[in-house]
Structures are given as structure tokens and as C-alpha cells.
Coordinates of N, CA and C in Angstrom, one line a residue:
X17 N 10.0 -4.3 21.1 CA 9.0 -4.2 22.0 C 7.8 -4.5 21.1
X18 N 6.8 -5.3 21.6 CA 5.7 -6.2 21.5 C 4.5 -5.5 21.2
X19 N 3.5 -4.9 20.9 CA 2.5 -3.8 21.1 C 1.4 -5.5 21.8
X20 N 0.6 -5.0 22.6 CA -0.7 -5.9 23.0 C -1.9 -5.8 22.3
X21 N -2.7 -6.8 22.0 CA -3.8 -6.6 21.4 C -4.5 -5.5 21.5
X22 N -4.9 -5.2 22.8 CA -6.1 -3.9 23.6 C -4.9 -2.7 22.8
X23 N -3.5 -2.3 22.9 CA -3.0 -1.4 22.2 C -2.8 -1.4 21.0
X24 N -2.8 -2.4 20.1 CA -3.0 -2.5 18.9 C -4.5 -1.6 18.3
X25 N -5.2 -2.4 19.0 CA -6.7 -1.7 18.5 C -6.9 -0.5 18.9
X26 N -6.5 0.0 19.8 CA -6.6 1.4 20.2 C -6.0 2.2 19.3
X27 N -4.7 1.6 19.0 CA -3.7 2.3 17.5 C -4.5 2.6 16.3
X28 N -5.1 1.1 15.9 CA -5.9 1.5 15.0 C -7.2 2.3 14.6
X29 N -7.8 2.2 16.0 CA -8.9 3.8 16.1 C -8.7 4.8 15.7
X30 N -7.2 5.1 16.3 CA -6.6 6.1 16.2 C -6.1 6.7 14.8
X31 N -5.6 5.8 14.1 CA -4.9 6.2 13.0 C -6.9 6.4 11.9
X32 N -7.5 5.5 12.1 CA -8.6 5.5 11.6 C -10.0 7.0 11.7
X33 N -9.1 7.6 12.6 CA -10.0 9.0 12.8 C -10.0 10.1 11.7
X34 N -11.3 10.5 11.4 CA -11.5 11.3 10.2 C -10.5 12.6 10.0
X35 N -10.3 13.1 11.2 CA -9.5 14.5 11.3 C -7.8 14.3 10.4
X36 N -7.6 12.7 10.0 CA -6.4 12.9 9.4 C -6.6 12.3 8.1
X37 N -7.7 12.1 8.0 CA -8.6 11.1 6.6 C -8.5 11.8 5.1
X38 N -6.9 12.4 4.5 CA -6.8 13.0 3.3 C -5.7 12.1 2.5
X39 N -6.5 11.6 1.5 CA -5.6 10.6 0.7 C -5.6 10.6 -0.6
X40 N -5.3 9.3 -1.4 CA -5.2 9.4 -2.7 C -6.8 8.8 -3.1
X41 N -7.5 9.4 -3.6 CA -9.2 9.2 -4.1 C -9.1 9.9 -5.0
X42 N -10.1 9.9 -6.3 CA -10.0 10.5 -7.4 C -11.1 9.5 -8.5
X43 N -12.2 10.2 -9.3 CA -12.7 9.5 -10.1 C -11.9 9.1 -11.0
X44 N -11.9 7.7 -11.6 CA -11.2 6.8 -12.2 C -10.6 7.4 -13.5
X45 N -11.8 8.2 -14.1 CA -11.3 8.9 -15.8 C -10.1 9.8 -14.9
X46 N -9.9 10.4 -14.2 CA -9.2 11.7 -13.9 C -7.5 10.8 -13.9
X47 N -6.3 11.8 -14.4 CA -5.1 11.3 -14.1 C -4.3 12.3 -13.4
X48 N -3.8 11.6 -12.2 CA -3.2 12.0 -11.3 C -1.8 12.4 -11.5
X49 N -1.0 13.4 -11.2 CA 0.5 12.9 -10.8 C 1.0 14.1 -9.7
X50 N 2.0 13.8 -8.8 CA 2.2 14.5 -8.0 C 3.2 13.7 -6.6
X51 N 3.3 14.2 -5.8 CA 3.9 13.9 -4.9 C 3.7 14.2 -3.5
X52 N 4.3 13.1 -2.4 CA 4.2 13.5 -1.2 C 4.9 12.9 -0.2
X53 N 4.9 13.5 1.1 CA 5.8 13.4 2.0 C 5.4 12.3 2.7
X54 N 6.2 10.7 3.2 CA 5.7 10.1 3.7 C 6.9 9.7 5.2
X55 N 5.8 9.3 6.7 CA 6.8 8.8 7.3 C 6.0 7.2 7.4
X56 N 7.2 6.4 7.5 CA 6.9 5.0 7.7 C 8.1 3.8 8.5
X57 N 7.6 3.0 8.8 CA 8.6 2.3 9.5 C 9.7 2.2 8.7
X58 N 11.3 1.8 8.6 CA 12.3 2.1 8.5 C 11.7 0.2 7.5
X59 N 11.4 -0.8 8.0 CA 10.8 -1.6 7.4 C 9.4 -2.2 8.3
X60 N 8.4 -3.0 8.0 CA 7.8 -3.7 8.7 C 7.9 -4.2 9.5
X61 N 7.8 -4.1 10.8 CA 8.6 -4.7 12.1 C 9.1 -4.1 12.6
X62 N 9.8 -2.9 12.2 CA 10.8 -1.9 12.7 C 10.2 -0.7 13.5
X63 N 10.8 -0.6 15.0 CA 10.3 0.2 16.0 C 11.0 1.9 15.4
X64 N 12.0 1.9 14.1 CA 12.5 3.0 13.9 C 11.8 3.4 12.8
X65 N 11.1 4.7 12.9 CA 10.3 5.6 11.8 C 11.4 6.3 10.8
X66 N 10.8 6.3 9.6 CA 11.9 7.2 8.6 C 10.9 8.1 7.9
X67 N 11.5 9.1 7.3 CA 10.6 9.9 6.5 C 11.3 9.8 4.9
X68 N 10.4 9.5 3.8 CA 11.1 9.9 2.4 C 9.9 10.2 1.4
X69 N 9.9 10.6 0.1 CA 9.3 11.4 -0.6 C 8.8 10.2 -1.6
X70 N 7.7 10.3 -1.9 CA 6.8 8.9 -2.7 C 6.4 9.4 -3.7
X71 N 5.9 8.7 -5.0 CA 4.6 9.4 -6.2 C 3.1 9.2 -5.9
X72 N 2.8 10.2 -6.5 CA 1.4 10.0 -6.5 C 0.8 10.2 -8.1
X73 N 0.1 8.9 -8.2 CA 0.2 8.6 -9.9 C -1.0 7.9 -9.7
X74 N -1.8 8.5 -11.3 CA -3.2 7.5 -11.4 C -3.5 7.5 -13.1
X75 N -3.0 7.2 -13.8 CA -3.3 6.7 -15.4 C -4.0 5.5 -15.5
X76 N -5.3 5.9 -16.3 CA -6.0 4.4 -17.1 C -6.0 5.3 -18.4
X77 N -5.6 4.4 -19.2 CA -6.0 4.3 -20.8 C -6.2 3.0 -21.3
X78 N -6.1 2.9 -22.4 CA -7.2 1.6 -23.0 C -5.8 1.1 -23.8
X79 N -4.8 0.1 -23.5 CA -5.3 -0.8 -22.1 C -4.0 -0.2 -21.1
X80 N -3.2 0.6 -21.5 CA -2.4 0.4 -20.1 C -2.6 1.8 -18.9
X81 N -2.3 1.3 -17.8 CA -2.2 2.1 -16.5 C -1.0 1.9 -15.8
X82 N -1.4 3.2 -15.1 CA 0.2 3.1 -13.9 C -0.7 3.6 -13.0
X83 N -0.4 3.5 -11.5 CA -0.7 3.8 -10.3 C -0.2 3.7 -9.3
X84 N -0.6 4.4 -8.0 CA 0.2 4.2 -7.0 C -1.2 4.2 -5.9
X85 N -2.5 4.1 -6.3 CA -3.5 4.2 -5.7 C -4.0 3.3 -5.0
X86 N -3.6 1.9 -5.1 CA -3.7 0.4 -4.6 C -2.7 -0.3 -3.8
X87 N -1.8 0.6 -3.1 CA -0.8 0.3 -2.0 C 0.4 0.3 -2.7
X88 N 1.0 0.4 -4.0 CA 2.1 0.4 -4.5 C 2.3 0.9 -6.0
X89 N 3.2 1.2 -6.2 CA 3.6 1.4 -7.9 C 3.8 0.7 -8.6
X90 N 2.7 0.9 -9.6 CA 2.4 -0.3 -10.3 C 2.2 0.1 -12.0
X91 N 2.3 -0.6 -12.8 CA 1.8 -0.2 -14.5 C 1.7 -1.3 -15.3
X92 N 1.0 -1.1 -16.2 CA 0.9 -2.3 -17.3 C -0.2 -2.3 -18.1
X93 N -0.8 -3.4 -18.2 CA -2.4 -3.1 -19.4 C -3.3 -4.1 -18.9
X94 N -4.5 -3.4 -18.8 CA -5.9 -4.1 -18.5 C -6.7 -4.1 -19.4
X95 N -7.5 -5.1 -19.1 CA -8.9 -5.1 -20.4 C -10.1 -5.6 -19.7
X96 N -11.5 -5.2 -20.2 CA -12.7 -5.1 -19.2 C -12.9 -6.5 -20.0
X97 N -13.2 -7.7 -18.6 CA -13.8 -8.8 -18.8 C -15.4 -8.5 -18.7
X98 N -16.0 -8.0 -18.5 CA -17.6 -7.3 -18.1 C -17.7 -6.2 -17.7
X99 N -19.0 -6.0 -17.3 CA -19.2 -4.5 -16.4 C -18.6 -4.7 -15.4
X100 N -17.8 -3.4 -15.3 CA -17.1 -3.1 -14.0 C -16.2 -4.2 -13.3
X101 N -15.9 -5.0 -14.4 CA -14.8 -6.5 -14.1 C -13.7 -6.0 -15.1
X102 N -12.4 -5.5 -14.5 CA -11.4 -5.5 -15.4 C -9.9 -6.9 -15.2
X103 N -9.4 -6.9 -15.9 CA -8.3 -8.0 -15.7 C -7.0 -7.4 -16.5
X104 N -5.7 -7.7 -15.9 CA -4.8 -6.9 -16.2 C -3.2 -7.8 -15.6
X105 N -2.2 -7.2 -16.4 CA -0.8 -7.8 -16.0 C -0.3 -6.4 -15.4
X106 N 0.8 -6.4 -14.6 CA 1.6 -5.5 -14.0 C 2.8 -5.9 -13.6
X107 N 3.9 -4.8 -13.8 CA 5.1 -4.9 -13.0 C 5.0 -4.0 -12.1
X108 N 5.6 -4.1 -10.9 CA 5.6 -3.2 -9.6 C 6.8 -3.1 -9.3
X109 N 6.6 -2.1 -8.4 CA 8.3 -1.9 -7.3 C 8.1 -2.3 -5.8
X110 N 9.1 -3.2 -5.7 CA 9.1 -3.9 -4.5 C 10.1 -2.8 -3.9
X111 N 9.6 -2.2 -2.6 CA 10.5 -1.7 -2.0 C 11.5 -2.9 -1.1
X112 N 12.4 -2.2 -1.0 CA 13.9 -3.2 0.1 C 13.9 -2.8 1.6
X113 N 15.2 -2.9 2.1 CA 15.1 -2.8 3.3 C 16.5 -2.2 3.7
X114 N 17.0 -0.8 4.0 CA 18.4 -0.7 4.0 C 18.7 -0.9 6.0
X115 N 19.8 -1.4 5.9 CA 20.2 -1.7 6.8 C 20.9 -0.4 8.0
X116 N 21.2 0.8 7.3 CA 21.7 1.9 7.8 C 20.3 2.5 8.7
X117 N 19.1 2.3 8.3 CA 18.0 2.9 8.6 C 17.4 2.3 10.0
X118 N 18.2 1.5 10.7 CA 17.5 0.8 11.4 C 19.0 0.1 12.2
X119 N 18.5 0.8 13.8 CA 19.9 0.7 14.8 C 19.7 -1.0 15.1
X120 N 18.8 -1.6 14.8 CA 18.9 -3.3 15.0 C 19.9 -4.2 13.9
X121 N 19.0 -3.8 12.6 CA 19.7 -4.4 11.5 C 21.3 -3.9 11.5
X122 N 21.6 -2.2 11.9 CA 23.0 -2.0 11.6 C 24.0 -2.9 13.3
X123 N 23.0 -2.9 14.3 CA 24.0 -3.9 15.5 C 24.0 -5.2 14.9
X124 N 23.2 -6.2 13.8 CA 23.4 -7.5 13.6 C 24.0 -7.7 12.1
X125 N 24.2 -6.6 11.9 CA 25.2 -6.3 10.7 C 24.6 -7.4 9.3
X126 N 23.2 -6.9 9.3 CA 22.6 -7.5 8.2 C 22.7 -6.7 7.5
X127 N 22.9 -7.5 5.8 CA 23.1 -7.0 4.6 C 21.8 -6.0 4.1
X128 N 21.8 -5.2 3.4 CA 20.4 -4.5 2.6 C 19.8 -5.6 2.1
X129 N 18.5 -5.5 1.7 CA 17.4 -5.9 0.9 C 17.4 -4.9 -0.2
X130 N 17.7 -5.1 -1.8 CA 17.5 -4.0 -2.5 C 16.2 -4.3 -3.1
X131 N 15.7 -2.9 -3.3 CA 14.3 -2.9 -3.8 C 14.5 -3.6 -5.2
X132 N 13.5 -3.7 -5.6 CA 13.3 -4.6 -7.0 C 12.1 -4.5 -7.8
X133 N 11.8 -5.6 -8.4 CA 10.9 -5.1 -9.4 C 9.6 -6.7 -9.5
X134 N 8.4 -6.8 -9.5 CA 7.9 -8.0 -9.6 C 7.1 -8.2 -10.5
X135 N 6.8 -8.9 -11.3 CA 6.0 -9.0 -12.4 C 4.9 -10.2 -11.8
X136 N 3.2 -9.7 -12.3 CA 2.0 -10.5 -11.9 C 1.2 -10.2 -12.7
X137 N -0.6 -10.1 -12.1 CA -1.6 -10.3 -12.9 C -2.3 -9.7 -11.5
X138 N -3.7 -9.3 -12.3 CA -4.8 -9.0 -11.4 C -6.1 -9.0 -11.7
X139 N -6.9 -9.1 -11.0 CA -8.4 -9.0 -11.6 C -8.9 -7.5 -10.4
X140 N -9.6 -6.5 -11.1 CA -10.9 -5.7 -10.2 C -12.1 -5.9 -10.5
X141 N -12.9 -5.6 -9.8 CA -14.0 -5.4 -9.7 C -14.4 -4.3 -8.8
X142 N -15.4 -3.2 -9.8 CA -15.8 -2.1 -9.1 C -17.5 -2.3 -9.0
X143 N -18.2 -1.9 -7.8 CA -19.3 -2.0 -7.7 C -19.7 -0.8 -6.9
X144 N -20.8 -1.0 -6.6 CA -21.5 0.0 -5.7 C -22.4 -0.8 -4.5
X145 N -22.5 -0.1 -3.3 CA -23.3 -0.6 -2.2 C -24.3 0.3 -1.9
X146 N -25.4 0.4 -2.5 CA -26.1 1.7 -2.3 C -25.5 2.9 -2.8
X147 N -25.0 3.7 -2.4 CA -24.2 4.8 -3.0 C -23.0 5.1 -3.1
X148 N -22.6 4.2 -2.1 CA -20.9 4.0 -1.8 C -20.1 3.3 -3.0
X149 N -19.2 4.0 -3.8 CA -18.5 3.1 -4.5 C -17.7 2.2 -3.9
X150 N -17.2 0.8 -4.5 CA -16.5 -0.3 -3.8 C -15.4 -0.9 -4.9
X151 N -14.4 -1.3 -4.2 CA -14.1 -2.0 -5.3 C -12.8 -3.2 -4.7
X152 N -13.3 -4.1 -5.4 CA -12.5 -5.4 -4.8 C -10.9 -5.6 -5.8
X153 N -9.9 -6.0 -5.1 CA -8.9 -6.2 -6.2 C -8.1 -7.5 -5.9
X154 N -7.7 -8.2 -6.5 CA -7.5 -9.6 -6.4 C -5.4 -9.4 -6.9
X155 N -4.5 -9.7 -6.9 CA -3.4 -9.2 -7.0 C -2.4 -10.5 -6.8
X156 N -1.6 -11.4 -7.9 CA -0.5 -11.9 -7.2 C 0.7 -11.3 -8.0
X157 N 1.6 -11.6 -7.5 CA 3.6 -11.1 -7.9 C 4.3 -12.0 -7.5
X158 N 5.3 -12.1 -8.4 CA 6.3 -12.7 -8.4 C 7.6 -12.0 -8.4
X159 N 8.5 -11.4 -7.7 CA 9.9 -11.4 -7.8 C 10.6 -11.1 -9.0
X160 N 11.4 -10.8 -9.5 CA 12.1 -11.1 -10.8 C 13.4 -11.7 -10.2
X161 N 13.6 -11.4 -9.0 CA 14.9 -12.3 -8.4 C 13.9 -13.6 -7.5
X162 N 14.3 -14.6 -8.1 CA 13.9 -15.8 -8.1 C 14.0 -16.2 -6.2
X163 N 14.9 -15.4 -5.5 CA 15.1 -15.6 -4.3 C 14.1 -15.1 -3.3
X164 N 13.6 -13.9 -3.8 CA 12.9 -12.9 -3.2 C 11.2 -13.8 -3.0
X165 N 11.2 -14.4 -3.9 CA 9.5 -15.1 -3.7 C 8.4 -14.3 -4.5
X166 N 7.5 -14.7 -3.6 CA 5.9 -13.9 -4.5 C 5.2 -13.8 -2.9
X167 N 4.2 -13.0 -3.6 CA 2.9 -12.3 -2.8 C 1.8 -12.1 -3.4
X168 N 0.7 -12.3 -2.7 CA -0.5 -11.9 -3.4 C -1.4 -11.4 -2.5
X169 N -2.3 -10.1 -3.3 CA -2.9 -9.4 -2.5 C -4.5 -9.5 -2.3
X170 N -5.3 -9.1 -1.2 CA -6.6 -8.7 -1.4 C -7.0 -7.4 -0.8
X171 N -7.5 -6.6 -1.8 CA -7.7 -5.4 -1.4 C -9.1 -4.5 -1.3
X172 N -9.8 -4.3 -0.4 CA -11.2 -4.0 -0.7 C -11.5 -2.5 -0.4
X173 N -11.4 -1.7 -1.1 CA -11.8 0.1 -1.1 C -13.3 0.5 -0.9
X174 N -13.6 1.2 -0.1 CA -15.1 1.7 0.1 C -15.1 3.1 0.0
X175 N -15.6 3.9 -0.8 CA -16.3 5.4 -0.3 C -16.9 5.5 0.5
X176 N -16.4 6.8 1.3 CA -17.3 7.5 2.5 C -18.0 8.5 2.6
X177 N -17.3 9.7 1.6 CA -17.9 10.8 2.0 C -17.4 11.6 0.4
X178 N -18.0 12.3 0.0 CA -18.1 13.0 -1.4 C -18.7 14.5 -1.3
X179 N -17.9 15.4 -0.8 CA -18.7 16.4 -0.6 C -18.0 17.9 -0.3
X180 N -18.3 18.8 -1.3 CA -17.6 19.9 -1.8 C -16.3 20.0 -1.8
X181 N -15.6 19.2 -2.8 CA -14.5 18.6 -2.9 C -13.7 17.9 -1.9
X182 N -14.2 16.9 -1.0 CA -13.8 16.7 -0.2 C -13.8 14.9 -0.4
X183 N -13.4 14.2 -1.1 CA -13.5 12.7 -1.2 C -13.1 11.6 0.5
X184 N -13.3 11.1 0.7 CA -13.0 10.0 1.9 C -13.1 8.7 1.6
X185 N -11.8 8.0 1.8 CA -12.4 6.5 1.6 C -11.6 5.5 2.7
X186 N -11.9 4.3 2.6 CA -11.3 3.4 3.6 C -10.8 2.2 3.1
X187 N -9.9 1.6 3.1 CA -9.5 0.3 2.7 C -9.2 -0.9 3.9
X188 N -9.0 -1.8 3.4 CA -8.9 -2.9 4.1 C -7.5 -4.2 3.1
X189 N -6.4 -4.5 3.5 CA -5.9 -5.7 3.1 C -5.4 -6.3 3.4
X190 N -5.4 -7.3 2.9 CA -4.7 -8.7 3.4 C -3.2 -9.1 2.2
X191 N -2.2 -9.5 2.6 CA -1.6 -10.0 1.8 C -0.2 -11.0 2.4
X192 N -0.7 -12.5 1.1 CA 0.2 -13.3 1.4 C 1.6 -13.6 1.1
X193 N 2.6 -14.3 1.3 CA 3.7 -14.2 1.0 C 4.3 -15.8 0.7
X194 N 4.9 -16.0 -0.2 CA 5.7 -17.2 -0.4 C 6.8 -17.7 0.7
X195 N 7.2 -18.8 1.3 CA 8.4 -19.0 2.2 C 9.3 -18.4 1.7
X196 N 9.8 -18.2 0.6 CA 11.1 -17.5 0.0 C 10.7 -16.1 0.3
X197 N 9.6 -15.1 -0.1 CA 9.8 -14.0 0.3 C 9.6 -13.9 2.1
X198 N 9.1 -14.7 2.8 CA 9.5 -14.5 4.3 C 11.1 -14.7 4.6
X199 N 11.6 -15.8 4.1 CA 13.0 -16.0 4.4 C 13.8 -14.5 3.9
X200 N 13.6 -14.2 2.9 CA 14.7 -13.0 2.3 C 14.4 -12.1 3.2
X201 N 13.1 -11.6 3.9 CA 13.5 -10.2 4.3 C 13.3 -10.5 5.7
X202 N 12.8 -11.4 6.1 CA 13.0 -11.2 7.8 C 14.1 -12.2 8.5
X203 N 15.0 -12.8 7.5 CA 16.1 -13.2 8.2 C 15.4 -14.6 8.8
X204 N 14.6 -15.6 7.9 CA 14.4 -16.2 9.2 C 14.5 -17.6 7.9
X205 N 14.9 -18.7 8.5 CA 15.2 -20.2 7.9 C 13.8 -21.3 7.9
X206 N 13.4 -22.0 6.9 CA 12.7 -22.8 7.2 C 11.0 -22.0 7.5
X207 N 11.2 -20.6 6.9 CA 9.7 -20.1 6.8 C 8.9 -21.1 6.2
X208 N 7.3 -20.8 6.5 CA 6.2 -21.0 6.5 C 5.3 -20.1 5.4
X209 N 4.7 -20.5 4.1 CA 4.2 -19.5 3.8 C 2.9 -19.6 4.4
X210 N 2.4 -18.3 3.9 CA 1.0 -18.2 4.5 C 0.6 -16.4 4.6
X211 N -0.2 -15.5 5.8 CA -0.5 -14.6 5.7 C 0.8 -14.0 6.1
X212 N 1.0 -12.7 5.5 CA 2.5 -12.2 6.4 C 1.5 -10.8 6.8
X213 N 0.8 -9.6 6.3 CA 0.6 -8.8 7.0 C -1.3 -8.0 6.7
X214 N -1.9 -7.8 7.5 CA -3.2 -7.1 7.3 C -3.0 -5.3 7.5
X215 N -3.6 -5.1 6.9 CA -3.8 -3.3 6.9 C -5.0 -2.9 6.7
X216 N -5.0 -1.5 7.6 CA -6.6 -0.9 7.6 C -6.0 0.6 7.3
X217 N -6.8 1.5 6.6 CA -6.2 2.7 6.5 C -7.6 3.4 5.5
X218 N -7.2 4.9 5.9 CA -8.1 6.0 5.4 C -7.5 6.5 3.6
X219 N -8.4 6.7 3.2 CA -7.9 7.5 1.8 C -9.0 8.9 1.6
X220 N -8.1 9.7 1.0 CA -9.1 11.2 0.5 C -8.2 12.2 -0.3
X221 N -9.2 13.0 -0.6 CA -8.4 14.2 -1.5 C -9.1 15.5 -0.8
X222 N -8.5 16.3 -1.1 CA -9.4 17.7 -1.4 C -8.8 18.6 -2.3
X223 N -10.0 19.3 -3.2 CA -9.6 19.9 -3.9 C -9.2 21.5 -3.7
X224 N -8.0 22.0 -4.1 CA -7.6 23.4 -3.8 C -7.7 24.2 -5.3
X225 N -8.1 23.7 -6.2 CA -8.2 24.5 -7.4 C -9.1 23.5 -8.6
X226 N -8.9 24.0 -9.9 CA -9.9 23.0 -10.6 C -8.9 21.9 -10.9
X227 N -7.3 22.1 -10.8 CA -6.3 21.0 -11.5 C -5.7 20.4 -10.0
X228 N -5.5 21.4 -9.1 CA -4.4 21.1 -7.8 C -5.4 20.3 -7.0
X229 N -4.9 19.0 -6.3 CA -5.5 18.4 -5.0 C -4.5 18.4 -3.9
X230 N -4.9 18.8 -2.6 CA -4.2 18.0 -1.4 C -4.7 16.4 -1.4
X231 N -3.3 16.1 -1.1 CA -3.6 14.2 -1.1 C -2.8 13.3 0.1
X232 N -3.2 12.9 1.0 CA -2.6 12.3 1.9 C -3.1 10.6 2.1
X233 N -2.4 10.1 3.0 CA -3.3 8.8 3.6 C -2.3 8.4 5.2
X234 N -3.3 7.5 5.6 CA -2.9 7.1 6.8 C -3.1 5.5 6.9
X235 N -2.0 4.7 7.3 CA -2.1 3.6 7.2 C -1.4 2.6 8.3
X236 N -2.3 1.8 9.0 CA -1.7 0.7 10.3 C -1.7 -0.7 9.6
X237 N -0.5 -1.3 10.0 CA -0.1 -2.6 9.1 C 0.1 -3.6 10.7
X238 N -0.4 -4.6 10.5 CA 0.5 -5.9 11.6 C 0.6 -7.1 11.1
X239 N 2.2 -7.4 11.2 CA 2.2 -8.7 10.7 C 2.1 -9.9 11.4
X240 N 2.1 -10.9 10.9 CA 1.4 -12.2 11.1 C 2.4 -13.2 10.9
X241 N 2.5 -14.6 11.3 CA 3.2 -15.7 10.9 C 4.8 -15.7 11.4
X242 N 5.7 -16.4 10.6 CA 7.2 -16.3 10.9 C 7.6 -14.9 10.8
X243 N 6.9 -14.0 10.0 CA 7.2 -12.7 10.1 C 7.4 -12.1 11.5
X244 N 6.4 -12.2 12.2 CA 5.7 -11.5 13.5 C 6.9 -12.0 14.4
X245 N 6.9 -13.6 14.2 CA 8.2 -14.0 14.9 C 9.8 -13.4 14.6
X246 N 10.2 -12.9 13.7 CA 11.5 -12.9 13.4 C 12.2 -12.0 14.2
X247 N 13.4 -12.8 14.0 CA 14.5 -11.9 15.0 C 14.4 -10.5 15.1
X248 N 14.1 -10.0 13.5 CA 14.5 -8.4 13.2 C 13.0 -7.8 13.2
X249 N 12.1 -8.4 13.8 CA 10.6 -7.6 14.0 C 10.7 -7.8 15.7
X250 N 10.5 -5.8 15.5 CA 10.5 -5.2 17.1 C 9.2 -4.8 17.6
X251 N 8.1 -4.9 16.6 CA 6.8 -4.7 16.7 C 6.1 -5.1 16.0
X252 N 5.2 -6.2 15.9 CA 4.5 -6.7 14.8 C 3.4 -5.6 14.5
X253 N 3.2 -4.3 14.9 CA 2.3 -3.8 14.7 C 3.1 -2.0 14.2
X254 N 2.5 -1.5 12.6 CA 3.4 -0.2 12.7 C 2.4 0.4 11.9
X255 N 2.7 1.6 11.8 CA 1.7 3.0 11.0 C 2.5 3.6 9.5
X256 N 2.1 4.0 8.8 CA 2.6 5.0 8.1 C 1.5 6.5 7.5
X257 N 2.1 7.5 7.1 CA 1.3 8.9 7.1 C 2.3 9.3 5.9
X258 N 0.9 9.9 5.2 CA 1.9 10.6 3.8 C 0.8 11.8 3.3
X259 N 1.4 12.7 3.2 CA 0.6 14.0 2.9 C 1.4 14.7 1.5
X260 N 0.9 15.2 0.7 CA 1.3 16.0 -0.6 C 0.5 16.6 -1.2
X261 N 0.8 16.7 -2.8 CA 0.4 17.4 -3.8 C 0.2 16.9 -4.7
X262 N -1.2 16.9 -5.8 CA -1.4 15.9 -7.0 C -1.6 16.8 -8.2
X263 N -1.7 16.9 -9.1 CA -2.0 17.6 -10.1 C -2.9 16.5 -11.2
X264 N -4.3 17.4 -11.6 CA -5.3 16.6 -12.0 C -5.7 16.9 -13.6
X265 N -5.1 16.1 -14.4 CA -5.3 16.6 -15.9 C -6.8 16.0 -16.0

């Protein structure tokens, strides 16, 4: 079943409610290690909701880094180009698609799409608008399996609140995909490259002690283009929520 534009907008507003706004956000010089329980669609476009455990990770060294705080598990090296501007290269974990998690995929007899790794590069600009911290990330990545194609992301993070151990921020992200990326994941032929999905979400954390913090996140995502019209797409909109703990070093 596809969601109407009106119901999608209502869903996005609900997901942006401050009452659920606890997610990964911390000063960049802090190292975080932890785990979170996540509720998410079986795959983007699925009506089936599943639960799994995901890592919470944030480490910035010189030049090495590893993080989950920019929408995916990635790590590599980065260097300062100018005050507030960094560029780097990264390896990233690319999620797959399990047939057993979706009644639709099972009925169609489609094979699994295995998780994998991509290689890419990024540029990130950290600045402020008034007192609010802002970061703008541009990232490109090519799957190591050439049949899986490549993707590019543009992500904006904005800090909203920092008070008594509570940090809250919001993000918006757009992801573009090559024709191979769309074809391999969404079981379509002669797909066009272009905008794959857009996402909105809230981020935050709450200090439980000097070293421990509660973390969580909420995200709404909408598919576009040939992915939205794929025979395996039951809904062009979906959401994910995660809640967990992280240790701050």
C-alpha cells in the first residue's frame, strides 16, 4: 500500500516530535562506543518492520576516524583543508536485503542481497548559524561489488538544544544512486540513475553519568524514482527508531 502525500506529511511531523528526540550527538572530540536496539523496515520500501542491534561509534583521531553518526557505519582517514573543513576517504558498511524478513520477497522467490562494503570519499564543513552548530557533508561511494553500483549523499545536521546533559539535533539527507545500484537492490531493469531517497530525523543524547549516556534516533525516509515504482516496493515511505547506551571516553 502506498501512502498519500498527506499521510506522509503527517507521519513526518509525528516522527519529528521532540518527545522521541534522543539520538547520537556529542562533542566531536568525544569518543563513543555502544549499541542500540533498532526498529526498521525489512528494506527501504517494505511494509514489514524488523528489529536488530546496531553499533554506536564515534572516534576522531589524526588522521583516522570511525563513526555511525553520519547515517552509516564507516571509517577511514581525513585531513583538515581549512578551518572547519575536512576531507577524507572511507570504507563503509552497506546493508543488504534478506528475503526471509519480507513475506513479499518470499512469495516472489527473490534471492538475498548480501551486505557489503563500499569505498568512497567525503568533504565535511562544520560551522555555526548564530549559536547553533551546523555540519554539511558531501559523500560519494562505490560498492566493491561492481554490480551493486554507487551512491552519493548530501547530509545537513543542525544542533537544536544543549541543556543539562541533553543534546538534540536534526538532520536532512538526500541520496542519489546509479542505475546499477537501483537495479541490483530493487529488482528493476533499465533503471535510471538519480535521487534514490530523502530522509528527515532527530538526533540527541542524555547524560546518565560522567561516562554513560542514553542514545537513540528517529528517522523518516521516502523513496523516489524507479525505486518508488519497483515491484518490491510496498510503501514509498518508512521509518526507523533506535534506542541504546553509549560509553563516552
